[in-house]
Structure formats: C-alpha cells, structure tokens
Amino acid sequence: SYVGNRVVGLGYDGAGDLVDDGRQQYGYDAGGRQAWAQGSGYRLEQRYDGDGLRVKKNDNGDVVYYIRSSVLGGQVVAEIRNWGYGWSWSRGYVYWPGGELLAIQAGGVKWVHRDPVVKSQRLTDEAGSVVAVVELDPWGGETDRSVNQRQQPYLYTTYERDGDGVDQALMRSYHGWWTRFNEPDPWEGSYDLTDPQSFNRYAYVRNDPVNYVDPDGLFALNREYFEAMEALWELWLFGMQMNQRLLPPLVDGAPFIPAEIGSLQNLIDVSRLGDPPRPHCGVNPVTGQPGFNREPIGQPGHLRDPRGGEGQWQARRASRNGRVRRHLGLDIAGEENVSPIYANRSGRVIYSGMRTDPAGRAYGNLIIIDHGDGVQTRYAHNARNLVREGEDVTQGQQIGVVGATGNARGLPSHVHFEVWVNGERRDPERYLNSFCP
C-alpha cells in the first residue's frame, strides 16, 4: 500500500528520499544525491561533482573513479581502480554519436548490442563471438537466461548496477526490488495535469516499462522515438547541467517529449513479491552468475559428486598417515576440458601455474587473484589457465577451463575454490552467498 506515493512500511526523509527499505539504509548529501547505502555487512559510498554526476564510489571496498565526457552529456568514458599496485585504467567505454553505448574495453574489446528499451543485450568479442548475454525482466530483474552479464555493468537501461543491486541513473537511483526510484523526480517539468501518473514522482516510466524507457532518471521516452531523440536529449541535458546556452531554443524551454503515456494504476501487491534477493559476493566461478547452491549435486556450478571425498568446506578427509584433515575449500562441479572458470571478482592475477602447497596439497594448475583489501581467491585443478601473472581481470571474465590436475586425478572434475581474507582461509560457500568482506 502507498501513502503519498510512498510505500507504507519503508522509511523516508523530509525530502521524500528513501532512507530505509528494511534491507538497507540510505543517506543523502545536501544536493539530494545518495551519498551512502549500507546493510548486513555491505556499504556503498559515493561522491559527486558540481553537476550532480557520480565521480567516485567505494562499493564495499571496490573503489572506482569515473572519467566523464561533457560532450556526451556526462557519460562515463573510463573507470580508474587501484588493485593494490597503484591507480590504473580498468575499463573504458565508447559511444555512438547519439550517446548509445557501442563498446566496452576491458581485457579486450566487447561490442554491445541492445534492444531499444535495453532489457536484452549481447556482448561480442573482436571475432564476433557472443561472450555475454543480458536478459532482464521488464523491471530490470535478472533472469536465469543471462550469461557472463557482469562483463556489462550497465545492465538496465543506461543505469550502472552496484553491488547492492540498486541501479544508478544519471540523475537518481532505481530500486529494482521495489520497481521504483529511491528519490522523487527532481525535474518539475515532468508534471502533466492531463496524466495523473505523472504525479507519482517515484514510478519508473509511469509503470509501462515495456514501451518506454527513462535513460537519465527524469522522464519517459517512447521506444519508437528513443533512438532518434537520444542525441537531442543528451545535448539538452548537458546544457541544463552546465547552465550553458548550447542550443538556445532547447534551453529556453523544456525538451520535446513524444507520445504521452496513458494513465495506469500504480498498484503493487507486495505479498506476491516473495523474499528479497539474497546477498552475494561476485559470481560463481563456474556459472558466472551470483550465488552458490549445493544442489543438484554433480551438475556444473554446484557441489561436486562426493565420490572420493566430499567437496564442501571443512569436509572430513583421510590423509595418507591415517589422520583426519579438513577440506579447506569448495569443490564446484564442472565438465572437464569444457566448463569455463570465471573470475569471482575483478582484480590482478598474482599467480598462474602449477603448485603444491607446504602441506602437500597438490593444486595442479592454479590461479590466484588479488582483489585488494586483503581478499584473494584461488582456482585449482584447472585443465588450462588462460591468464598470466600480472594480468588485470574483470569480474565474470573467463580465466581458465575446469580440469582434474594435481591431486584431483580420479575425482569428478571440478574447480577447487578458496577464499583468503587477510591471510586466512574463509568458507567459500558463505562468501559467495554473503556481501563481500
């Protein structure tokens, strides 16, 4: 239910900004932009420039600086990160003249192919092969049809998805769980006395996401006009942000908005939404998707078949001298020489090769990635390693192929996944299904 277009049971401040959704709390700066979000071991901090555009974020320890283009209306053209070895360029973006995303540069060029309202995307490499699939529901929720979608951080419309699942539009933030914006529409020119839905200042495209898109968080554009209007809109928005008369006829009045949206009922049956999505850290090393489930056991991306010893964290194992030892990782099933191994999170490869640890555990082909802030992940028993020491990788990037090298010979093929935090091993299953440390 709603009171004044605000969801009953959620917390709002005096300006109408969401401050507590029952899962996270939010804080805002003097300009009304979201400054931080936190909840259950997760914290996001953000900083903005004088035009209200995000220039820095600390996403639970992953610090990113954004380089934006004034020519493209504030679009991000590069991201700068520090993997613990100094600040460096980590990802770049190329756009069509109208502002539509064309390509992503991170570990190679990825070409972006999107539908007009951006619910479906394909990323292809230089050879034209599809390397990532993004399939969302009309409100931006992720589906099981997506593959390697973490290679494209701009999943829904033109919004960047942060680690808490909230999408950051150019002018405000969109909450996919509640299918509405966290802050009321800041542009008073979007009121329309002939359309009651325009008075709901939180609704996304006045509750018709199938036919309309809101590229910047201010108002809806008809999909039939979106591509033609995009260049005009970006120039107008840039002029509004910079308070410059780049195009006097446009700055003197509001931009032309095609095709008014019909009145729709703004009702959401909260009881039908089910439980909120589970927290997660990065992606499953075999599926490339968030989270880990043990079952169905033996299937790729789940707990491996227990033949030869169980594969969960702290499983009891018998050593050669008869003593009981504990399994200090998580064995995730995969098809030998077929299933890809994905980087759980972005970072730098600090080891790639054959290794046996001091306790005599034969890792076989091993990859170690340093994610910064004392967090490392290990991927062992690989058939092949596809990255080299010193190479920067992005979350969801393929780094190897599942195998059975080292002491995994004779066992069902799998990747032995370890998580180290400040020099100590942690439970990988809990790590994958929790907010990042």
Short mmCIF file of C-alpha atoms in Angstrom, two decimals:
data_model
loop_
_atom_site.label_atom_id
_atom_site.label_comp_id
_atom_site.label_asym_id
_atom_site.label_seq_id
_atom_site.Cartn_x
_atom_site.Cartn_y
_atom_site.Cartn_z
CA SER A 1 0.00 0.00 0.00
CA TYR A 2 1.02 3.61 -0.50
CA VAL A 3 0.56 6.96 1.20
CA GLY A 4 1.54 9.99 -0.87
CA ASN A 5 3.17 7.62 -3.39
CA ARG A 6 5.46 6.32 -0.65
CA VAL A 7 5.49 2.62 0.23
CA VAL A 8 3.96 2.01 3.64
CA GLY A 9 6.50 0.41 5.97
CA LEU A 10 9.56 1.98 4.35
CA GLY A 11 11.38 5.00 5.78
CA TYR A 12 11.67 8.37 4.00
CA ASP A 13 13.27 11.68 4.93
CA GLY A 14 11.66 15.11 4.70
CA ALA A 15 12.62 15.48 1.04
CA GLY A 16 10.91 12.20 0.15
CA ASP A 17 14.14 10.22 -0.30
CA LEU A 18 14.13 6.56 0.73
CA VAL A 19 16.25 6.10 3.88
CA ASP A 20 15.30 2.57 4.99
CA ASP A 21 13.86 -0.23 2.84
CA GLY A 22 14.03 -2.92 5.52
CA ARG A 23 17.16 -4.37 3.95
CA GLN A 24 19.43 -1.32 3.69
CA GLN A 25 19.69 2.22 4.98
CA TYR A 26 20.49 5.21 2.75
CA GLY A 27 21.95 8.67 3.31
CA TYR A 28 21.95 11.74 1.04
CA ASP A 29 24.11 14.78 0.51
CA ALA A 30 22.94 18.40 0.54
CA GLY A 31 22.06 18.16 -3.15
CA GLY A 32 19.74 15.21 -2.62
CA ARG A 33 22.06 12.65 -4.21
CA GLN A 34 22.56 9.29 -2.50
CA ALA A 35 25.82 9.54 -0.52
CA TRP A 36 25.86 6.09 1.07
CA ALA A 37 23.96 2.83 1.44
CA GLN A 38 24.62 0.10 3.97
CA GLY A 39 23.20 -3.09 5.40
CA SER A 40 24.24 -6.56 6.61
CA GLY A 41 27.99 -6.14 6.17
CA TYR A 42 27.73 -4.10 2.98
CA ARG A 43 28.50 -0.40 2.49
CA LEU A 44 28.47 1.82 -0.59
CA GLU A 45 29.86 5.37 -0.51
CA GLN A 46 29.50 7.85 -3.38
CA ARG A 47 30.81 11.29 -4.33
CA TYR A 48 29.51 13.69 -6.97
CA ASP A 49 30.80 16.66 -8.95
CA GLY A 50 29.20 20.11 -9.12
CA ASP A 51 26.74 18.91 -11.77
CA GLY A 52 25.47 16.07 -9.59
CA LEU A 53 27.25 13.33 -11.56
CA ARG A 54 28.89 10.46 -9.71
CA VAL A 55 32.68 10.70 -9.91
CA LYS A 56 33.71 8.21 -7.21
CA LYS A 57 32.27 5.19 -5.45
CA ASN A 58 33.53 2.79 -2.81
CA ASP A 59 31.44 -0.32 -3.42
CA ASN A 60 32.18 -2.37 -0.32
CA GLY A 61 35.91 -1.84 -0.76
CA ASP A 62 36.00 -1.66 -4.57
CA VAL A 63 36.98 2.00 -5.14
CA VAL A 64 36.25 3.39 -8.60
CA TYR A 65 36.85 6.87 -10.06
CA TYR A 66 34.81 7.85 -13.13
CA ILE A 67 36.09 9.93 -16.04
CA ARG A 68 33.10 11.54 -17.78
CA SER A 69 32.66 13.28 -21.12
CA SER A 70 30.98 16.69 -21.17
CA VAL A 71 30.47 16.29 -24.93
CA LEU A 72 28.34 13.18 -24.28
CA GLY A 73 26.26 14.77 -21.55
CA GLY A 74 28.24 13.30 -18.67
CA GLN A 75 28.55 9.72 -19.91
CA VAL A 76 31.32 7.63 -18.32
CA VAL A 77 34.22 7.05 -20.71
CA ALA A 78 36.70 5.42 -18.32
CA GLU A 79 36.97 3.84 -14.87
CA ILE A 80 40.08 4.09 -12.68
CA ARG A 81 40.80 1.48 -9.98
CA ASN A 82 43.57 0.56 -7.57
CA TRP A 83 44.19 -3.19 -7.29
CA GLY A 84 46.82 -2.60 -4.61
CA TYR A 85 49.52 -1.83 -7.18
CA GLY A 86 48.68 1.82 -7.85
CA TRP A 87 45.85 3.55 -9.69
CA SER A 88 45.32 2.50 -13.28
CA TRP A 89 42.74 2.45 -16.06
CA SER A 90 40.45 -0.58 -15.66
CA ARG A 91 37.58 -0.16 -18.13
CA GLY A 92 36.72 2.18 -21.00
CA TYR A 93 33.52 2.93 -22.90
CA VAL A 94 32.87 4.05 -26.48
CA TYR A 95 29.54 5.54 -27.60
CA TRP A 96 27.64 6.19 -30.79
CA PRO A 97 27.34 9.90 -31.69
CA GLY A 98 23.86 9.92 -30.11
CA GLY A 99 25.15 8.59 -26.79
CA GLU A 100 24.19 4.92 -27.14
CA LEU A 101 26.84 2.56 -25.73
CA LEU A 102 28.84 0.96 -28.55
CA ALA A 103 31.76 -0.91 -26.98
CA ILE A 104 33.45 -1.75 -23.68
CA GLN A 105 37.23 -2.03 -23.40
CA ALA A 106 38.32 -4.34 -20.57
CA GLY A 107 40.60 -7.26 -21.31
CA GLY A 108 39.78 -6.79 -25.00
CA VAL A 109 37.03 -5.01 -26.90
CA LYS A 110 33.43 -6.11 -26.26
CA TRP A 111 30.84 -4.81 -28.76
CA VAL A 112 27.43 -4.04 -27.25
CA HIS A 113 24.16 -4.96 -29.00
CA ARG A 114 20.98 -3.79 -27.23
CA ASP A 115 17.25 -3.55 -27.86
CA PRO A 116 15.61 -0.07 -27.85
CA VAL A 117 14.45 -0.21 -24.23
CA VAL A 118 17.54 -2.12 -23.06
CA LYS A 119 16.12 -5.25 -21.45
CA SER A 120 18.15 -7.56 -23.68
CA GLN A 121 21.83 -7.26 -24.62
CA ARG A 122 24.58 -9.26 -26.28
CA LEU A 123 28.31 -8.62 -25.99
CA THR A 124 30.58 -9.90 -28.74
CA ASP A 125 34.37 -10.03 -28.96
CA GLU A 126 36.57 -8.89 -31.83
CA ALA A 127 35.86 -12.16 -33.67
CA GLY A 128 32.10 -11.67 -33.44
CA SER A 129 31.54 -14.45 -30.89
CA VAL A 130 28.93 -13.84 -28.19
CA VAL A 131 30.75 -13.66 -24.84
CA ALA A 132 27.96 -12.34 -22.60
CA VAL A 133 24.16 -12.36 -22.59
CA VAL A 134 21.97 -9.99 -20.57
CA GLU A 135 18.28 -10.90 -20.29
CA LEU A 136 16.22 -8.90 -17.80
CA ASP A 137 12.54 -8.78 -16.96
CA PRO A 138 10.70 -5.53 -17.86
CA TRP A 139 11.53 -4.00 -14.46
CA GLY A 140 15.24 -4.81 -14.66
CA GLY A 141 15.30 -8.02 -12.62
CA GLU A 142 17.94 -10.55 -13.60
CA THR A 143 16.83 -13.86 -15.13
CA ASP A 144 18.48 -17.26 -15.47
CA ARG A 145 18.87 -16.63 -19.20
CA SER A 146 21.78 -14.24 -18.59
CA VAL A 147 25.36 -15.46 -19.07
CA ASN A 148 28.52 -13.57 -18.00
CA GLN A 149 26.40 -10.44 -17.51
CA ARG A 150 28.95 -9.00 -15.06
CA GLN A 151 31.06 -8.04 -18.07
CA GLN A 152 28.44 -5.32 -18.67
CA PRO A 153 27.87 -3.20 -15.52
CA TYR A 154 25.21 -1.10 -17.30
CA LEU A 155 22.55 -3.80 -17.24
CA TYR A 156 19.25 -1.94 -17.13
CA THR A 157 18.58 0.95 -19.50
CA THR A 158 21.69 3.15 -19.10
CA TYR A 159 21.97 2.62 -15.33
CA GLU A 160 25.04 1.18 -13.58
CA ARG A 161 24.21 -1.66 -11.17
CA ASP A 162 26.10 -1.52 -7.87
CA GLY A 163 26.90 -4.39 -5.54
CA ASP A 164 23.68 -3.92 -3.56
CA GLY A 165 21.55 -4.42 -6.68
CA VAL A 166 20.49 -0.76 -6.89
CA ASP A 167 20.88 0.91 -10.30
CA GLN A 168 22.43 4.37 -10.53
CA ALA A 169 20.85 6.55 -13.20
CA LEU A 170 22.45 9.79 -14.30
CA MET A 171 20.15 11.86 -12.05
CA ARG A 172 18.90 9.45 -9.32
CA SER A 173 18.86 5.77 -8.24
CA TYR A 174 16.46 2.98 -9.23
CA HIS A 175 15.49 0.20 -6.81
CA GLY A 176 14.72 -2.95 -8.82
CA TRP A 177 13.29 -4.79 -5.82
CA TRP A 178 10.55 -2.17 -5.37
CA THR A 179 10.48 -1.39 -9.14
CA ARG A 180 10.64 2.35 -8.50
CA PHE A 181 13.15 5.13 -7.87
CA ASN A 182 14.55 5.78 -4.40
CA GLU A 183 14.22 9.54 -4.81
CA PRO A 184 11.33 11.60 -6.25
CA ASP A 185 11.69 13.02 -9.75
CA PRO A 186 13.84 16.16 -9.38
CA TRP A 187 12.57 17.76 -12.61
CA GLU A 188 9.33 19.66 -12.02
CA GLY A 189 8.78 19.96 -15.76
CA SER A 190 7.69 16.32 -15.91
CA TYR A 191 4.34 17.07 -14.26
CA ASP A 192 1.39 16.67 -16.66
CA LEU A 193 -2.05 17.82 -15.48
CA THR A 194 -3.72 15.52 -18.04
CA ASP A 195 -1.95 12.40 -16.73
CA PRO A 196 -2.37 11.51 -13.04
CA GLN A 197 0.53 9.05 -13.26
CA SER A 198 2.93 11.96 -13.68
CA PHE A 199 2.21 12.93 -10.06
CA ASN A 200 3.77 9.68 -8.85
CA ARG A 201 7.30 11.02 -8.50
CA TYR A 202 8.85 7.59 -7.83
CA ALA A 203 7.39 5.47 -10.66
CA TYR A 204 9.65 4.24 -13.45
CA VAL A 205 8.26 5.38 -16.85
CA ARG A 206 4.85 5.75 -15.20
CA ASN A 207 4.68 1.96 -14.81
CA ASP A 208 4.93 0.98 -18.50
CA PRO A 209 8.49 -0.39 -18.90
CA VAL A 210 7.56 -2.47 -21.96
CA ASN A 211 7.02 0.51 -24.25
CA TYR A 212 9.00 3.28 -22.60
CA VAL A 213 12.48 3.95 -21.29
CA ASP A 214 13.93 6.57 -18.95
CA PRO A 215 17.60 6.97 -19.95
CA ASP A 216 18.57 9.50 -17.28
CA GLY A 217 16.07 9.20 -14.43
CA LEU A 218 13.95 12.25 -15.30
CA PHE A 219 11.12 11.23 -17.65
CA ALA A 220 9.90 8.56 -20.08
CA LEU A 221 10.66 8.30 -23.78
CA ASN A 222 8.61 6.24 -26.21
CA ARG A 223 10.73 3.39 -27.60
CA GLU A 224 9.74 4.33 -31.16
CA TYR A 225 11.36 7.73 -30.71
CA PHE A 226 14.15 6.80 -28.32
CA GLU A 227 16.99 6.37 -30.79
CA ALA A 228 16.07 9.48 -32.79
CA MET A 229 15.63 11.58 -29.65
CA GLU A 230 18.70 10.37 -27.79
CA ALA A 231 21.21 12.74 -29.37
CA LEU A 232 18.86 15.71 -28.90
CA TRP A 233 18.22 14.75 -25.27
CA GLU A 234 21.90 14.39 -24.41
CA LEU A 235 22.67 17.85 -25.77
CA TRP A 236 19.75 19.40 -23.89
CA LEU A 237 20.68 17.65 -20.65
CA PHE A 238 24.30 18.77 -20.98
CA GLY A 239 23.14 22.35 -21.44
CA MET A 240 20.87 22.08 -18.39
CA GLN A 241 23.65 20.62 -16.21
CA MET A 242 26.30 23.11 -17.23
CA ASN A 243 23.85 26.05 -17.34
CA GLN A 244 25.12 26.91 -20.78
CA ARG A 245 23.06 28.01 -23.77
CA LEU A 246 24.43 25.44 -26.17
CA LEU A 247 21.12 25.25 -28.01
CA PRO A 248 19.05 28.33 -27.09
CA PRO A 249 15.66 27.03 -28.34
CA LEU A 250 16.04 23.92 -26.20
CA VAL A 251 17.40 25.54 -23.06
CA ASP A 252 14.72 28.26 -23.14
CA GLY A 253 12.00 25.60 -22.89
CA ALA A 254 11.55 22.00 -21.88
CA PRO A 255 12.63 19.35 -24.38
CA PHE A 256 10.03 17.83 -26.69
CA ILE A 257 8.57 14.67 -25.14
CA PRO A 258 6.87 12.38 -27.67
CA ALA A 259 3.74 10.30 -27.07
CA GLU A 260 2.14 10.84 -23.69
CA ILE A 261 1.72 7.71 -21.61
CA GLY A 262 -1.83 6.65 -20.72
CA SER A 263 -2.99 6.55 -17.13
CA LEU A 264 -2.21 3.27 -15.36
CA GLN A 265 -2.96 2.13 -11.84
CA ASN A 266 0.10 2.37 -9.60
CA LEU A 267 -0.56 -0.71 -7.51
CA ILE A 268 1.96 -3.36 -6.43
CA ASP A 269 0.81 -6.38 -4.45
CA VAL A 270 3.82 -6.61 -2.12
CA SER A 271 2.66 -10.00 -0.82
CA ARG A 272 3.33 -11.50 -4.26
CA LEU A 273 6.91 -10.31 -4.50
CA GLY A 274 8.30 -13.16 -2.41
CA ASP A 275 11.51 -12.91 -0.43
CA PRO A 276 14.09 -10.23 -1.27
CA PRO A 277 17.04 -11.40 -3.39
CA ARG A 278 19.87 -12.98 -1.42
CA PRO A 279 23.12 -11.08 -0.95
CA HIS A 280 26.13 -12.36 -2.83
CA CYS A 281 29.79 -11.60 -3.42
CA GLY A 282 30.91 -11.64 -7.03
CA VAL A 283 29.98 -14.58 -9.23
CA ASN A 284 30.11 -18.36 -9.06
CA PRO A 285 33.44 -19.41 -10.68
CA VAL A 286 31.72 -21.98 -12.92
CA THR A 287 28.34 -20.44 -13.79
CA GLY A 288 29.44 -16.81 -13.90
CA GLN A 289 26.21 -15.99 -12.02
CA PRO A 290 25.82 -14.66 -8.46
CA GLY A 291 25.47 -17.14 -5.61
CA PHE A 292 26.06 -20.85 -5.00
CA ASN A 293 23.66 -23.74 -4.34
CA ARG A 294 24.89 -27.23 -3.49
CA GLU A 295 22.11 -28.96 -5.39
CA PRO A 296 21.72 -30.50 -7.87
CA ILE A 297 24.94 -32.17 -6.73
CA GLY A 298 27.31 -33.05 -9.54
CA GLN A 299 25.90 -30.53 -12.02
CA PRO A 300 28.17 -27.72 -13.28
CA GLY A 301 28.20 -24.81 -10.86
CA HIS A 302 27.02 -26.89 -7.88
CA LEU A 303 28.75 -29.09 -5.31
CA ARG A 304 30.71 -31.86 -6.99
CA ASP A 305 29.82 -35.54 -6.72
CA PRO A 306 31.16 -36.84 -3.34
CA ARG A 307 32.97 -39.83 -4.86
CA GLY A 308 36.50 -39.84 -3.44
CA GLY A 309 35.57 -37.47 -0.62
CA GLU A 310 33.05 -34.73 -0.04
CA GLY A 311 33.78 -31.30 -1.51
CA GLN A 312 32.21 -28.81 0.88
CA TRP A 313 34.15 -26.54 3.25
CA GLN A 314 35.61 -28.36 6.29
CA ALA A 315 34.59 -31.81 4.98
CA ARG A 316 36.48 -34.60 6.77
CA ARG A 317 39.22 -36.18 4.69
CA ALA A 318 41.53 -39.11 5.50
CA SER A 319 45.22 -38.40 4.90
CA ARG A 320 47.86 -40.95 3.92
CA ASN A 321 49.12 -41.23 7.51
CA GLY A 322 45.63 -42.06 8.75
CA ARG A 323 44.95 -38.71 10.37
CA VAL A 324 41.77 -36.80 9.70
CA ARG A 325 42.18 -33.49 7.90
CA ARG A 326 39.73 -30.87 6.78
CA HIS A 327 38.90 -29.74 3.27
CA LEU A 328 39.79 -26.04 3.15
CA GLY A 329 37.97 -25.02 0.01
CA LEU A 330 34.81 -25.62 -2.02
CA ASP A 331 34.73 -28.09 -4.92
CA ILE A 332 32.41 -26.74 -7.61
CA ALA A 333 31.48 -29.26 -10.29
CA GLY A 334 32.23 -28.70 -13.96
CA GLU A 335 32.75 -30.62 -17.16
CA GLU A 336 36.42 -31.49 -17.71
CA ASN A 337 38.07 -29.58 -20.56
CA VAL A 338 34.72 -27.88 -21.33
CA SER A 339 33.34 -25.79 -18.45
CA PRO A 340 34.85 -22.29 -18.20
CA ILE A 341 36.27 -20.87 -14.98
CA TYR A 342 35.33 -17.25 -14.29
CA ALA A 343 36.97 -14.63 -12.09
CA ASN A 344 34.83 -14.28 -8.99
CA ARG A 345 35.59 -10.53 -8.79
CA SER A 346 37.80 -8.03 -10.54
CA GLY A 347 41.45 -7.96 -9.54
CA ARG A 348 45.00 -8.81 -10.57
CA VAL A 349 46.43 -12.28 -11.20
CA ILE A 350 49.34 -12.80 -8.80
CA TYR A 351 49.97 -16.47 -9.66
CA SER A 352 49.24 -18.72 -12.63
CA GLY A 353 50.94 -22.10 -12.90
CA MET A 354 51.44 -25.50 -11.24
CA ARG A 355 51.73 -25.54 -7.45
CA THR A 356 51.83 -27.77 -4.37
CA ASP A 357 51.30 -26.01 -1.03
CA PRO A 358 53.56 -26.58 2.05
CA ALA A 359 51.06 -29.10 3.47
CA GLY A 360 51.49 -31.30 0.40
CA ARG A 361 48.19 -30.43 -1.24
CA ALA A 362 48.69 -30.67 -4.99
CA TYR A 363 46.72 -27.82 -6.52
CA GLY A 364 47.70 -28.74 -10.07
CA ASN A 365 47.09 -25.79 -12.38
CA LEU A 366 46.35 -22.90 -10.03
CA ILE A 367 45.28 -19.27 -10.45
CA ILE A 368 45.38 -16.75 -7.59
CA ILE A 369 43.65 -13.37 -7.95
CA ASP A 370 44.23 -10.46 -5.57
CA HIS A 371 41.07 -8.34 -5.24
CA GLY A 372 42.57 -5.74 -2.90
CA ASP A 373 41.69 -5.04 0.75
CA GLY A 374 43.31 -8.32 1.79
CA VAL A 375 40.98 -10.55 -0.26
CA GLN A 376 42.31 -13.26 -2.59
CA THR A 377 40.61 -16.13 -4.42
CA ARG A 378 42.19 -19.35 -5.69
CA TYR A 379 41.08 -21.63 -8.54
CA ALA A 380 42.76 -25.06 -8.62
CA HIS A 381 42.94 -28.34 -10.60
CA ASN A 382 42.40 -26.43 -13.86
CA ALA A 383 42.85 -28.14 -17.20
CA ARG A 384 44.21 -24.87 -18.61
CA ASN A 385 44.98 -21.42 -17.26
CA LEU A 386 44.02 -18.63 -19.67
CA VAL A 387 45.60 -15.72 -17.78
CA ARG A 388 49.13 -14.83 -16.78
CA GLU A 389 50.69 -13.39 -13.66
CA GLY A 390 50.36 -9.60 -13.53
CA GLU A 391 47.27 -9.52 -15.74
CA ASP A 392 44.23 -7.49 -14.63
CA VAL A 393 40.91 -9.32 -14.90
CA THR A 394 37.31 -8.25 -14.52
CA GLN A 395 34.51 -9.95 -12.63
CA GLY A 396 32.97 -12.68 -14.80
CA GLN A 397 35.93 -12.86 -17.20
CA GLN A 398 36.95 -16.39 -18.20
CA ILE A 399 40.34 -17.21 -16.69
CA GLY A 400 40.61 -20.98 -17.17
CA VAL A 401 38.98 -24.31 -18.00
CA VAL A 402 37.78 -26.92 -15.49
CA GLY A 403 40.03 -29.97 -15.20
CA ALA A 404 41.36 -32.63 -12.83
CA THR A 405 45.04 -31.79 -12.40
CA GLY A 406 47.05 -32.18 -9.19
CA ASN A 407 45.53 -34.45 -6.55
CA ALA A 408 42.11 -34.24 -8.25
CA ARG A 409 43.01 -37.03 -10.66
CA GLY A 410 40.43 -39.79 -10.39
CA LEU A 411 37.84 -37.49 -8.82
CA PRO A 412 34.82 -35.98 -10.60
CA SER A 413 36.10 -32.90 -12.44
CA HIS A 414 35.74 -29.63 -10.55
CA VAL A 415 37.36 -26.34 -9.65
CA HIS A 416 38.70 -26.21 -6.09
CA PHE A 417 37.75 -22.67 -4.99
CA GLU A 418 39.40 -20.99 -2.00
CA VAL A 419 38.85 -17.60 -0.38
CA TRP A 420 41.57 -15.91 1.67
CA VAL A 421 40.93 -12.78 3.76
CA ASN A 422 43.93 -11.14 5.42
CA GLY A 423 45.98 -14.33 5.07
CA GLU A 424 43.35 -16.70 6.44
CA ARG A 425 41.06 -19.12 4.62
CA ARG A 426 37.32 -18.41 4.75
CA ASP A 427 34.26 -20.51 3.93
CA PRO A 428 33.81 -20.05 0.14
CA GLU A 429 30.14 -21.04 0.20
CA ARG A 430 29.31 -18.41 2.80
CA TYR A 431 31.46 -15.90 0.92
CA LEU A 432 29.58 -16.46 -2.36
CA ASN A 433 26.21 -16.10 -0.63
CA SER A 434 27.01 -13.03 1.50
CA PHE A 435 28.01 -9.42 0.98
CA CYS A 436 31.69 -9.08 0.12
CA PRO A 437 34.10 -8.71 3.07
#
